[in-house]
Short mmCIF file of C-alpha atoms in Angstrom, two decimals:
data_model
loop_
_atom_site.label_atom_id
_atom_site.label_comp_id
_atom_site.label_asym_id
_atom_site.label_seq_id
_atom_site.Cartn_x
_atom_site.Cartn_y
_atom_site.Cartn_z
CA UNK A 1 0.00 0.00 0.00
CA UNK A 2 1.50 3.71 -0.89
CA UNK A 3 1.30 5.80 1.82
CA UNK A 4 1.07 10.02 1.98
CA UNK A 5 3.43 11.43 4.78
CA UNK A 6 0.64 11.26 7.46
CA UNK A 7 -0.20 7.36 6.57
CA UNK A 8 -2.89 7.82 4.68
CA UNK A 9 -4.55 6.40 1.02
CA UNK A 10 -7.65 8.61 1.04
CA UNK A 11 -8.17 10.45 -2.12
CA UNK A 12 -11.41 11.83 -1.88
CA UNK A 13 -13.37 14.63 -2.37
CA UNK A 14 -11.47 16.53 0.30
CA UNK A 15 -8.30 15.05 0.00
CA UNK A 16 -5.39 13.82 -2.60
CA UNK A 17 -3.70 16.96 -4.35
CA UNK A 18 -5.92 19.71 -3.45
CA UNK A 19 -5.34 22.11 -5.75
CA UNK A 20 -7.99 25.57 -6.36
CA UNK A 21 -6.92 28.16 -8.80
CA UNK A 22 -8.74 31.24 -8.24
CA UNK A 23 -9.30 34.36 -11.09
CA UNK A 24 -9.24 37.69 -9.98
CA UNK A 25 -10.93 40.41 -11.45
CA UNK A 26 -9.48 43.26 -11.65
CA UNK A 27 -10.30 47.14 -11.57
CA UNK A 28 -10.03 49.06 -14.88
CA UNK A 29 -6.50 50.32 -13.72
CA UNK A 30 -5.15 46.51 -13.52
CA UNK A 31 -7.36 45.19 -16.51
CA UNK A 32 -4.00 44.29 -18.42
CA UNK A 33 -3.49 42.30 -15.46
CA UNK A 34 -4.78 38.59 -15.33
CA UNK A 35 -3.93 37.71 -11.66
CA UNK A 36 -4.48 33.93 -10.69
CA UNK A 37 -3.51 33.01 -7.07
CA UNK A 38 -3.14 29.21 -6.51
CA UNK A 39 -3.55 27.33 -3.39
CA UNK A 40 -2.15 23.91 -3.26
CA UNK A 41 -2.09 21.45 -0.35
CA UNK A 42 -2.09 17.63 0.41
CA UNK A 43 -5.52 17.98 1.71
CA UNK A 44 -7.54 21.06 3.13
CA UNK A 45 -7.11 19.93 6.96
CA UNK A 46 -5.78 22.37 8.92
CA UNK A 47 -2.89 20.39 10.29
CA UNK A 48 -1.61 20.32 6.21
CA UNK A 49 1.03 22.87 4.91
CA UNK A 50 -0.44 24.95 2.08
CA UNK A 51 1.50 26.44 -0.93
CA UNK A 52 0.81 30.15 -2.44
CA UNK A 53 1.15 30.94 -5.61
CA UNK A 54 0.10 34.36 -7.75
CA UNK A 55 0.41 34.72 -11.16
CA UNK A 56 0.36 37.29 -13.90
CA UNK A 57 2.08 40.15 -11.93
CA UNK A 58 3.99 42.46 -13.05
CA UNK A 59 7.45 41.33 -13.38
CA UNK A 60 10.40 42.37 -10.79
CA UNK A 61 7.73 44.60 -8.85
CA UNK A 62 7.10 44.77 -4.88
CA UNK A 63 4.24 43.48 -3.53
CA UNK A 64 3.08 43.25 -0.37
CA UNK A 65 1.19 39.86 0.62
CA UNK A 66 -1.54 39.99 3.28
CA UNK A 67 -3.11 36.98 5.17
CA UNK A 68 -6.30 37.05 7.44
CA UNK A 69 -7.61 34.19 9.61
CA UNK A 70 -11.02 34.33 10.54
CA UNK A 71 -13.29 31.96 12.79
CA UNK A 72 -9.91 30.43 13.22
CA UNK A 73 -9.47 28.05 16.60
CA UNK A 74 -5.35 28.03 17.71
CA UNK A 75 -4.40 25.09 20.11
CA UNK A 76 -1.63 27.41 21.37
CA UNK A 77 -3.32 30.33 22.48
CA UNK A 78 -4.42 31.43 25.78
CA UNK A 79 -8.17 29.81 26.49
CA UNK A 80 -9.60 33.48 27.22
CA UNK A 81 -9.06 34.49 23.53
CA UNK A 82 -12.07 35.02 21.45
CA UNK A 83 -12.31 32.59 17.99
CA UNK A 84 -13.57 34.97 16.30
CA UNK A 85 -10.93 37.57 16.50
CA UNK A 86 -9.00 38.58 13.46
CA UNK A 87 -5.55 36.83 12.63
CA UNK A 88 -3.03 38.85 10.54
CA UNK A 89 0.36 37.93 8.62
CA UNK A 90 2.57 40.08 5.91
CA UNK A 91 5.51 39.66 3.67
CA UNK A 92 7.09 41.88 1.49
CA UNK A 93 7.67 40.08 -2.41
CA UNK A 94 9.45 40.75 -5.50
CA UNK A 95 8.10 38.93 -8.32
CA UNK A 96 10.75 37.25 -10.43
CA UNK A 97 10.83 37.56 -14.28
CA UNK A 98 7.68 36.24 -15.19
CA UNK A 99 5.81 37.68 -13.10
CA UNK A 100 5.45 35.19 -10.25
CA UNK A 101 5.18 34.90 -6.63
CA UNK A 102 6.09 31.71 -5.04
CA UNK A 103 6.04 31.19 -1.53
CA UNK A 104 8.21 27.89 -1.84
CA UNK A 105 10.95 29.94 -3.62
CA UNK A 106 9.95 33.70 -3.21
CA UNK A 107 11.76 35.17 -0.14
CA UNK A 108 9.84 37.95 2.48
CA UNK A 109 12.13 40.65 2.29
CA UNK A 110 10.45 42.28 5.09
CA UNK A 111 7.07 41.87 7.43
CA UNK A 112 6.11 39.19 9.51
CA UNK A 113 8.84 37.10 8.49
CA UNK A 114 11.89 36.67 6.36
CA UNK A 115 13.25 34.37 4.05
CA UNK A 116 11.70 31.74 2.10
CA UNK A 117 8.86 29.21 3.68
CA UNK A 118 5.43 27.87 2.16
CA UNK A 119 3.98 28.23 5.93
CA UNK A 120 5.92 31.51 6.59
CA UNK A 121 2.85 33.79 6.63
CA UNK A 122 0.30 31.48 8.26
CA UNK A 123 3.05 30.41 11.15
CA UNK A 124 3.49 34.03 11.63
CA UNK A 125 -0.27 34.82 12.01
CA UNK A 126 -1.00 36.78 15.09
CA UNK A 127 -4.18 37.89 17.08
CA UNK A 128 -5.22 41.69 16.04
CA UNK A 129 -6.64 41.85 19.47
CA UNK A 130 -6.32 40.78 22.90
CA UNK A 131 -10.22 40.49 23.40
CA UNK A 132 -11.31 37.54 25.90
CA UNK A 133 -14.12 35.97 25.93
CA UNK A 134 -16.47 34.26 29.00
CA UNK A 135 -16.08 30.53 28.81
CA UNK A 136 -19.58 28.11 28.37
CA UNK A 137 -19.56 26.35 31.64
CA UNK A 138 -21.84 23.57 30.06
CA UNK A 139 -21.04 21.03 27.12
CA UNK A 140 -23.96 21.90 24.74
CA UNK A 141 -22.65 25.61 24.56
CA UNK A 142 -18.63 25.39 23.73
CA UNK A 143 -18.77 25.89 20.10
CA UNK A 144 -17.81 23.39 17.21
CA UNK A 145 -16.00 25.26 14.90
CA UNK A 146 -15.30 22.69 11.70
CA UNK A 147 -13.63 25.06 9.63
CA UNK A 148 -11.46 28.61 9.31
CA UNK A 149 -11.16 31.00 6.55
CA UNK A 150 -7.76 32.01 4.93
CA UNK A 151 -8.09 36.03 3.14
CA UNK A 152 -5.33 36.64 1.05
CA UNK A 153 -4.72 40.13 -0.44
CA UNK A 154 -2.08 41.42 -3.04
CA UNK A 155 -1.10 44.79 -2.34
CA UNK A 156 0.93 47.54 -4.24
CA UNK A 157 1.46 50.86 -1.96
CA UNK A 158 -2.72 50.92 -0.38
CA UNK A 159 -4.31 49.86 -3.36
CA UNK A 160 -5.75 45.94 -2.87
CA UNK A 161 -4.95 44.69 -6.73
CA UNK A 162 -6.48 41.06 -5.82
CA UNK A 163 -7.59 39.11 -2.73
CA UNK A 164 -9.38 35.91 -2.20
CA UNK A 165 -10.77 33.98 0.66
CA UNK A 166 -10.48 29.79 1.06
CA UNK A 167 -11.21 27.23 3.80
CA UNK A 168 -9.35 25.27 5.80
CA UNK A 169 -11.00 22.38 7.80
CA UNK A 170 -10.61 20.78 11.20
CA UNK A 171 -12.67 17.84 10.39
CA UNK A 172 -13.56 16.50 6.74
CA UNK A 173 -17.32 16.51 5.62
CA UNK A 174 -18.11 13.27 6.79
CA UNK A 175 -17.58 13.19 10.31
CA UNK A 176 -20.65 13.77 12.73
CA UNK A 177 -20.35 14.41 16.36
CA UNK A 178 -22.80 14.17 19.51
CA UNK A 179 -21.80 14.68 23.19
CA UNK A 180 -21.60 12.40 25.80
CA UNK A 181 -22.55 12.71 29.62
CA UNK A 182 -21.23 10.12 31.69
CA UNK A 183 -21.32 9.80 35.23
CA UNK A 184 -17.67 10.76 35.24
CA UNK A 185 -16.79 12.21 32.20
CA UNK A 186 -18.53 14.25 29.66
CA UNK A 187 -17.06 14.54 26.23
CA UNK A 188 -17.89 14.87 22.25
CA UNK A 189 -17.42 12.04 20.01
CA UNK A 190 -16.68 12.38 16.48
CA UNK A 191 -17.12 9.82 13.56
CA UNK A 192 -18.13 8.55 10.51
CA UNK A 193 -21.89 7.05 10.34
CA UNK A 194 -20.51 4.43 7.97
CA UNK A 195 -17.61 3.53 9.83
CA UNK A 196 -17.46 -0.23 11.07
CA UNK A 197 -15.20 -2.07 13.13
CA UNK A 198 -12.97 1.03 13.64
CA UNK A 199 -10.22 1.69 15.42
CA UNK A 200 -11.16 4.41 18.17
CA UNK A 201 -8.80 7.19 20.56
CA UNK A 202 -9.66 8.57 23.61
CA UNK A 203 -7.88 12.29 23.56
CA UNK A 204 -7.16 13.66 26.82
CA UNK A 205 -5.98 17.26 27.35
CA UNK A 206 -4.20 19.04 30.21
CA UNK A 207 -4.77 21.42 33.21
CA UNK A 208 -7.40 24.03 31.67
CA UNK A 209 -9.77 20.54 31.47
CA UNK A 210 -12.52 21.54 29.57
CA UNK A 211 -13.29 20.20 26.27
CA UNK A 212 -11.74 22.77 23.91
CA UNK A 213 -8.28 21.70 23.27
CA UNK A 214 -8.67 18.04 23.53
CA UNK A 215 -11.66 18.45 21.05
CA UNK A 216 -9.29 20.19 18.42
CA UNK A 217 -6.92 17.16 18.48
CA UNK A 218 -9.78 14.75 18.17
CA UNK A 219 -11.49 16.34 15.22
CA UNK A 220 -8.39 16.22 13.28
CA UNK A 221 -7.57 12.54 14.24
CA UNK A 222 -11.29 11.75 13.33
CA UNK A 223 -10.55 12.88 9.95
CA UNK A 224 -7.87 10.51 9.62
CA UNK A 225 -9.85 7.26 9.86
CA UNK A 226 -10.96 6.96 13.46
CA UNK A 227 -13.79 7.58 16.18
CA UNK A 228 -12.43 10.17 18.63
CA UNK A 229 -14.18 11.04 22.32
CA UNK A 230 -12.42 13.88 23.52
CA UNK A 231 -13.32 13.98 27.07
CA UNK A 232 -13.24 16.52 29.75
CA UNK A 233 -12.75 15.61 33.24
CA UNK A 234 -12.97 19.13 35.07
CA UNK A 235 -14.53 22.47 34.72
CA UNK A 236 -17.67 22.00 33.48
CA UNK A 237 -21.22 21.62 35.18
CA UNK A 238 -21.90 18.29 36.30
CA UNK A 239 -17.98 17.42 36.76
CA UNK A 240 -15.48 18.80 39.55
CA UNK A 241 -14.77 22.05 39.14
CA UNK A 242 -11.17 22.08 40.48
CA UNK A 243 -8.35 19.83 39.39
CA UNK A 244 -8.34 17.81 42.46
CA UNK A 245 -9.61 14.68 43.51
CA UNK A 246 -10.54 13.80 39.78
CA UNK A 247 -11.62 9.86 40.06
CA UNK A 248 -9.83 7.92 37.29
CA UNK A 249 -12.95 6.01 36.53
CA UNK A 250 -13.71 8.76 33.92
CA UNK A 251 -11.23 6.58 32.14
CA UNK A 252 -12.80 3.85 32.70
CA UNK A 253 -15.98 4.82 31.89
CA UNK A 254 -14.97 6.45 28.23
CA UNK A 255 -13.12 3.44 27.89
CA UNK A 256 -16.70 1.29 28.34
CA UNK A 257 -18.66 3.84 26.33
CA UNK A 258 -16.37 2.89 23.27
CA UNK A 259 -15.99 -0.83 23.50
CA UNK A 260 -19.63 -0.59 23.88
CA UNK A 261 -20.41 1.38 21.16
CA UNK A 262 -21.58 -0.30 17.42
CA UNK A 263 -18.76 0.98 15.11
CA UNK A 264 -15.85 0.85 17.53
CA UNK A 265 -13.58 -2.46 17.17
CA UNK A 266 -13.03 -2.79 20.92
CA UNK A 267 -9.78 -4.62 20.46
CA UNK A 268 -8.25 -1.44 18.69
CA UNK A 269 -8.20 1.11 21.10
CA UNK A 270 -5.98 3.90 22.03
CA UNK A 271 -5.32 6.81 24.70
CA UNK A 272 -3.38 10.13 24.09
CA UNK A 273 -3.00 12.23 27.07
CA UNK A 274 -0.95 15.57 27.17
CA UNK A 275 0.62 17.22 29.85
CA UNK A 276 -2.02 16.47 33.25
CA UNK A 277 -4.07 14.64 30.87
CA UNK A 278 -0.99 12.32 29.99
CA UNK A 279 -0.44 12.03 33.79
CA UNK A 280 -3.78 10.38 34.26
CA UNK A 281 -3.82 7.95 31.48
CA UNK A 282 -0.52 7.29 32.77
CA UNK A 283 -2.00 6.39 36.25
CA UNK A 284 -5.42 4.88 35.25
CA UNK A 285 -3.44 2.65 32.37
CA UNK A 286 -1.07 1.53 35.49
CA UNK A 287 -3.68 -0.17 37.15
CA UNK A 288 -5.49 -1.25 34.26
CA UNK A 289 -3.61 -1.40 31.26
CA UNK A 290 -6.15 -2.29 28.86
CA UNK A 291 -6.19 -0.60 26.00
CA UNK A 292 -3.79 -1.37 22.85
CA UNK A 293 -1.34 2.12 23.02
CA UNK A 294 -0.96 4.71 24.56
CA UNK A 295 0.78 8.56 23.24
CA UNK A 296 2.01 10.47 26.33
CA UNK A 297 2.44 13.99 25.63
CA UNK A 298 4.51 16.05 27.74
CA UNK A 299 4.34 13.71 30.45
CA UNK A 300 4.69 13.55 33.84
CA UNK A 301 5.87 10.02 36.32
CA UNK A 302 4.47 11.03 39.54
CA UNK A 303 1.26 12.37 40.34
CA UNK A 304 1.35 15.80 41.86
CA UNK A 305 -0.92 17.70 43.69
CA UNK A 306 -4.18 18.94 42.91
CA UNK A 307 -4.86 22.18 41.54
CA UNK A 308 -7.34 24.52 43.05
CA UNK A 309 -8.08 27.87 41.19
CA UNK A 310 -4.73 29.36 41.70
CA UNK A 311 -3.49 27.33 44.39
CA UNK A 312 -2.12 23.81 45.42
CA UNK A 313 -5.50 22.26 46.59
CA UNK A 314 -3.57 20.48 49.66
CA UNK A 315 -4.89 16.86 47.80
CA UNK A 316 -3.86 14.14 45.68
CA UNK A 317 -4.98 15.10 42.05
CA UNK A 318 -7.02 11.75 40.79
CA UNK A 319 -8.73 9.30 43.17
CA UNK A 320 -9.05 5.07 42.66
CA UNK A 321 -12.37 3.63 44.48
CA UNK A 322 -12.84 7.30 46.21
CA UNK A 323 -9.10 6.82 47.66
CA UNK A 324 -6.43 9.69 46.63
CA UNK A 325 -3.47 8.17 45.16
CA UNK A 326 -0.09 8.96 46.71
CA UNK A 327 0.79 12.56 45.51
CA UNK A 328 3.76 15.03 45.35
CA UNK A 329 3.72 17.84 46.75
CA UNK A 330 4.11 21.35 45.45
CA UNK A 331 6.59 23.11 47.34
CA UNK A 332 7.13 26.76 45.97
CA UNK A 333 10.99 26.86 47.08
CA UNK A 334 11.69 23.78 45.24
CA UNK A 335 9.72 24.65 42.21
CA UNK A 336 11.62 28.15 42.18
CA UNK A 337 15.01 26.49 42.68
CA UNK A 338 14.87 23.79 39.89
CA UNK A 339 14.24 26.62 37.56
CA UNK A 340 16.98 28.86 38.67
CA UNK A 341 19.10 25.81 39.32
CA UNK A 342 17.69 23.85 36.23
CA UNK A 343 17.65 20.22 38.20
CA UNK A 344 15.11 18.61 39.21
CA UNK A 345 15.03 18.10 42.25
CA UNK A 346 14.07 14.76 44.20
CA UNK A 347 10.46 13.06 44.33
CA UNK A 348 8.46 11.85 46.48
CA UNK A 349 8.96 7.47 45.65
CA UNK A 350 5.21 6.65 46.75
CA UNK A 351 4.18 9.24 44.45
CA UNK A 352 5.83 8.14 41.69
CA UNK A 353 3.26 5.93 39.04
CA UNK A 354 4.32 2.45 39.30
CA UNK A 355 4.23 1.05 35.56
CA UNK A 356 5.88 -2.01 35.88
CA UNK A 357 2.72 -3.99 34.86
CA UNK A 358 2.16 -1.80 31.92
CA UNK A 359 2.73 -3.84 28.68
CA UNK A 360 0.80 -1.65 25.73
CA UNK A 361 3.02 0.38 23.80
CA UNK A 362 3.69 4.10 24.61
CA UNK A 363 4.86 6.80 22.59
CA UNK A 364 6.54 9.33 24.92
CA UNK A 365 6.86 13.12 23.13
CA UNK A 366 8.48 15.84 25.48
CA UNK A 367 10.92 18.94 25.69
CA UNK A 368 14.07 18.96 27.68
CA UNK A 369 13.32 23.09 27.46
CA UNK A 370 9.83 22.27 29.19
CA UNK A 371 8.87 25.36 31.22
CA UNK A 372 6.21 23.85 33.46
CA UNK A 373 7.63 20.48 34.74
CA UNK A 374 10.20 18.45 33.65
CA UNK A 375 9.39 16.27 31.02
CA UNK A 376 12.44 15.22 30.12
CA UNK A 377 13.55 13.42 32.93
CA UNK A 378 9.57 11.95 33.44
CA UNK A 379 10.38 10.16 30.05
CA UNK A 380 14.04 8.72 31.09
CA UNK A 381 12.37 7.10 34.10
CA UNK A 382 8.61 5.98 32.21
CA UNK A 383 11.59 3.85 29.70
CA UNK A 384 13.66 2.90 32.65
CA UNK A 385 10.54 1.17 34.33
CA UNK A 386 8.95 -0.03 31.52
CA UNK A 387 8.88 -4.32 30.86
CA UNK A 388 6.67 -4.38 28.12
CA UNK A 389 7.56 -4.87 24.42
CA UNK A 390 7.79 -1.85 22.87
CA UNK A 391 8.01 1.85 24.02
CA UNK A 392 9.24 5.13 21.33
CA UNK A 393 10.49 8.49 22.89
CA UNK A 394 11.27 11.75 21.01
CA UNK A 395 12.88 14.59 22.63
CA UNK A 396 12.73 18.20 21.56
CA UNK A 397 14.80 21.31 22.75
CA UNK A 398 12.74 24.33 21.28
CA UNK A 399 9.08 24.14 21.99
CA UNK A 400 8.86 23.24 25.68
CA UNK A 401 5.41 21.96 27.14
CA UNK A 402 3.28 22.76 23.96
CA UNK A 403 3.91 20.39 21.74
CA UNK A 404 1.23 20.10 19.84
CA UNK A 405 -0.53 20.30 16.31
CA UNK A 406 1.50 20.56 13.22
CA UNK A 407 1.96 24.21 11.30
CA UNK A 408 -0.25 25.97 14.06
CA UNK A 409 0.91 29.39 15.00
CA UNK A 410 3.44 29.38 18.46
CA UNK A 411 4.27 32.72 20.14
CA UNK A 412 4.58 31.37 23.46
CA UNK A 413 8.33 30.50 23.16
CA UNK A 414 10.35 33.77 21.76
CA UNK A 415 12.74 31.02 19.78
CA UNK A 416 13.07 30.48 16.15
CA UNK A 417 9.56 29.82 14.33
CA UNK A 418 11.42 27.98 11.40
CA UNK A 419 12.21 24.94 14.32
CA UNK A 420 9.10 25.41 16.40
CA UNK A 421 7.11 24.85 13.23
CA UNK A 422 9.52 21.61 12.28
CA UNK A 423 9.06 20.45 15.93
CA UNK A 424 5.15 20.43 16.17
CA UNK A 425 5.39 19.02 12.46
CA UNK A 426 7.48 16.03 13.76
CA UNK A 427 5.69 15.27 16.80
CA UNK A 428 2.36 15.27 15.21
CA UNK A 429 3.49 13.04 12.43
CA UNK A 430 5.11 10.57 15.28
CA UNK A 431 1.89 10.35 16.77
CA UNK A 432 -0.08 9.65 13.98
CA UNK A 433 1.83 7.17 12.59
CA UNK A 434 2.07 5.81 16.32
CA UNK A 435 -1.76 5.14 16.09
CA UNK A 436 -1.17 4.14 12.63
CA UNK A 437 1.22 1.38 13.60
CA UNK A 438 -0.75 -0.10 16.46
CA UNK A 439 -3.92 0.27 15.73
CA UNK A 440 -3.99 -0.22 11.86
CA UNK A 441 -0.48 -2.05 11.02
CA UNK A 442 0.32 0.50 8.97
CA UNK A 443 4.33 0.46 9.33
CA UNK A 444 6.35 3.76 8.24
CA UNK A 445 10.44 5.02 8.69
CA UNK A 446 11.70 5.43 12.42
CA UNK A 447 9.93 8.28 14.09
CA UNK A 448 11.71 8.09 17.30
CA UNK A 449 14.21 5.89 19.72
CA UNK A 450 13.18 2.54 19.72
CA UNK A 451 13.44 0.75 22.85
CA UNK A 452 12.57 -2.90 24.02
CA UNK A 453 11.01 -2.92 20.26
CA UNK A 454 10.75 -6.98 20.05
CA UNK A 455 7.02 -7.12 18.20
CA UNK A 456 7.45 -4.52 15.72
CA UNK A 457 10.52 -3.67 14.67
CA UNK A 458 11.56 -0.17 13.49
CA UNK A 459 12.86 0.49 9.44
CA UNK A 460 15.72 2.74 10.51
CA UNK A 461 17.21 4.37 7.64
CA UNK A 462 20.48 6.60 7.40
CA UNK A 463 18.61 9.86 7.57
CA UNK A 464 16.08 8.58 10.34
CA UNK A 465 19.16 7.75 12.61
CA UNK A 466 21.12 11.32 12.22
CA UNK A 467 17.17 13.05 12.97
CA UNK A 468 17.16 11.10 15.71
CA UNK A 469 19.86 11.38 17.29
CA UNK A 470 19.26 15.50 16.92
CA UNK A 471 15.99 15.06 18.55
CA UNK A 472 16.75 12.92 21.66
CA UNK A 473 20.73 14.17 22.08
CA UNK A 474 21.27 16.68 25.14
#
């Protein structure tokens, strides 16, 4: 079977070589003009790079390049900003000799960014505004957004010479979605009403609990042959409102809700947690270990206190059989010492998650740059514990904690967006094809260090290795 770079053979209606050529009319001024801009892109999923190209310009000319994002959802941005805020980008081009602008070969001179990059302006996108909005506090009332809009305009000095809007989607035509209220978790499930037997992911997200992140991940994943229940496991009515005490039968109970549920192939199931949500699938898979892999985000190897508004809630942060488990504690000097110190500095033993029963395969992404715990050293001990068959790691030194969806905008690390961009590429494709792997036998090039691989063995080529070794090296 040929495989695209994210695994899959669809070539449908929304995917295969997207390609939409768009005609611009022009005003009487420009009529000599016959401006086409091209957009072309693997697919029109949002997690997809997308090419620009305009034609019929004048040649050797300046031209300033504007893009807009509108309705547009970012993973990375603060939970408080409002969707529907305007997103702007700019680059300064010189066409070449025929008349052509190329963002694969044209370098920005000047604006957002410089240099030459088919994802330069949309990378660079920023928020015109700071507005906030008031989060739903129910379910039925965070919005679904399935799609964003992309405005590009060609400018010379004020005058707009050509612009054209196109869509970008989080979720391909096909899926549906309904939400689910559980007696422990609530959550949204998306799929395909003619899926059967499918393999099916629980997504998990971190401390701001709520739906709206792990919903973004799950909509994208749906959209690449599975049935996704992003659940949410605080902070909305009918759940706890704090992140403390949180009973780790909400795993358990999504987990049921799936195996139980017509179109799900209950022996192909999967978990990805990030950052607190990878620390409870880490503990709830520790004691029951039943599903068929796991992809730990940003992970942590101890449970740590509960969070309470703004403060250490004085409590274990998940429960078993209404009994806290073990915790660390938060302890301000220590927390303010490892960062000035940059250790870690020692844990707590009966905190620490004992996996030595775990056997499911784990994918384990982090940052040895991660600002709010430390990741890196969580992964070096989940391996060193670890007696089951076959467990990946991948190491990153740019993006700290938010590694997340590929080509999405990052101005949370003041670092270069050229290797934050590469970085969220790589660990989204390593998860994917994670899934991919385990869950569908699809097999792909090494995306990580291998260890205790016995069942599947890796295909490590020469140009794996060296990436590799630049990933996980210190």
């Amino acid at each position: 079977m040929m495989l695209n770079r994210y695994g899959e053979n669809y070539r449908g209606k929304n995917h295969g070589n997207f390609k939409t050529t768009l005609l611009i009319t022009l005003t009487k001024k420009e009529e000599d003009m016959n401006i086409q801009i091209e957009l072309i892109s693997e697919s029109e999923l949002a997690d997809e790079s997308f090419n620009i190209v305009i034609n019929g310009l004048k040649p050797r000319e300046t031209y300033r390049v504007e893009m807009y994002l509108t309705d547009y959802y970012c993973i990375n941005a603060p939970m408080l900003l409002a969707h529907d805020g305007l997103w702007r980008s700019t680059g300064i081009f010189v066409s070449d000799k025929n008349g052509i602008i190329d963002m694969s070969q044209t370098p920005s001179c000047s604006g957002s960014y410089e240099g030459i990059s088919t994802m330069g302006l949309f990378s660079n996108a920023k928020p015109l505004t700071n507005k906030k909005k008031k989060l739903p506090t129910s379910l039925s009332k965070i919005p679904l957004l399935d799609r964003f809009f992309v405005e590009i305009k060609i400018m010379q000095g004020n005058t707009v010479i050509a612009e054209r809007t196109f869509t970008r989607y989080y979720m391909i035509s096909q899926i549906s979605h309904k939400d689910i209220y559980g007696r422990y978790f609530q959550g949204r499930l998306f799929y395909d009403k003619k899926a059967i037997k499918t393999p099916a992911l629980i997504i998990v997200s971190g401390s701001e609990g709520r739906i709206e992140k792990a919903q973004n991940i799950a909509q994208l994943l749906s959209s690449r042959g599975y049935i996704c229940l992003a659940v949410a496991y605080f902070g909305l009515e009918g759940l706890p409102k704090h992140l403390e005490r949180i009973p780790l039968e909400c795993l358990v109970e999504a987990k049921d809700y799936l195996r139980q549920h017509p179109q799900v192939d209950s022996e192909r199931i999967g978990i990805y947690g990030r950052s607190k949500g990878a620390e409870l699938v880490l503990a709830e898979e520790s004691i029951f270990n039943d599903v068929q892999c796991l992809v730990l985000n940003s992970p942590s190897d101890v449970v740590y206190e509960g969070i309470k508004g703004k403060w250490n809630s004085h409590t274990s942060s998940w429960t078993y059989l209404q009994k806290e488990l073990p915790y660390q504690k938060f302890r301000l000097r220590d927390y303010l010492f490892s960062k000035l110190l940059k250790k870690s500095f020692p844990k707590d033993c009966s905190a620490r998650i004992d996996i030595g029963q775990m056997h499911s395969p784990i994918l384990l992404l982090g940052s040895t740059v991660d600002e709010i715990w430390d990741a890196s050293s969580a992964i070096d001990k989940i391996v060193s514990h670890y007696k089951g068959h076959h467990i990946t790691f991948k190491k990153y030194h740019e993006t700290g904690h938010m590694l997340t969806v590929a080509y999405q905008p990052n101005h949370r690390y003041r670092k270069d967006w050229r290797l934050l961009m590469k970085e969220s590429k790589d660990s989204w494709l390593a998860t994917i094809h994670f899934f991919d792997r385990h869950l569908k036998k699809q097999y792909y090039k090494s995306y990580g260090n291998d260890i205790k691989s016995n069942s599947f063995p890796l295909l490590m080529g020469s140009h794996s290795e060296r990436l590799c070794y630049c990933l996980t090296s210190n």
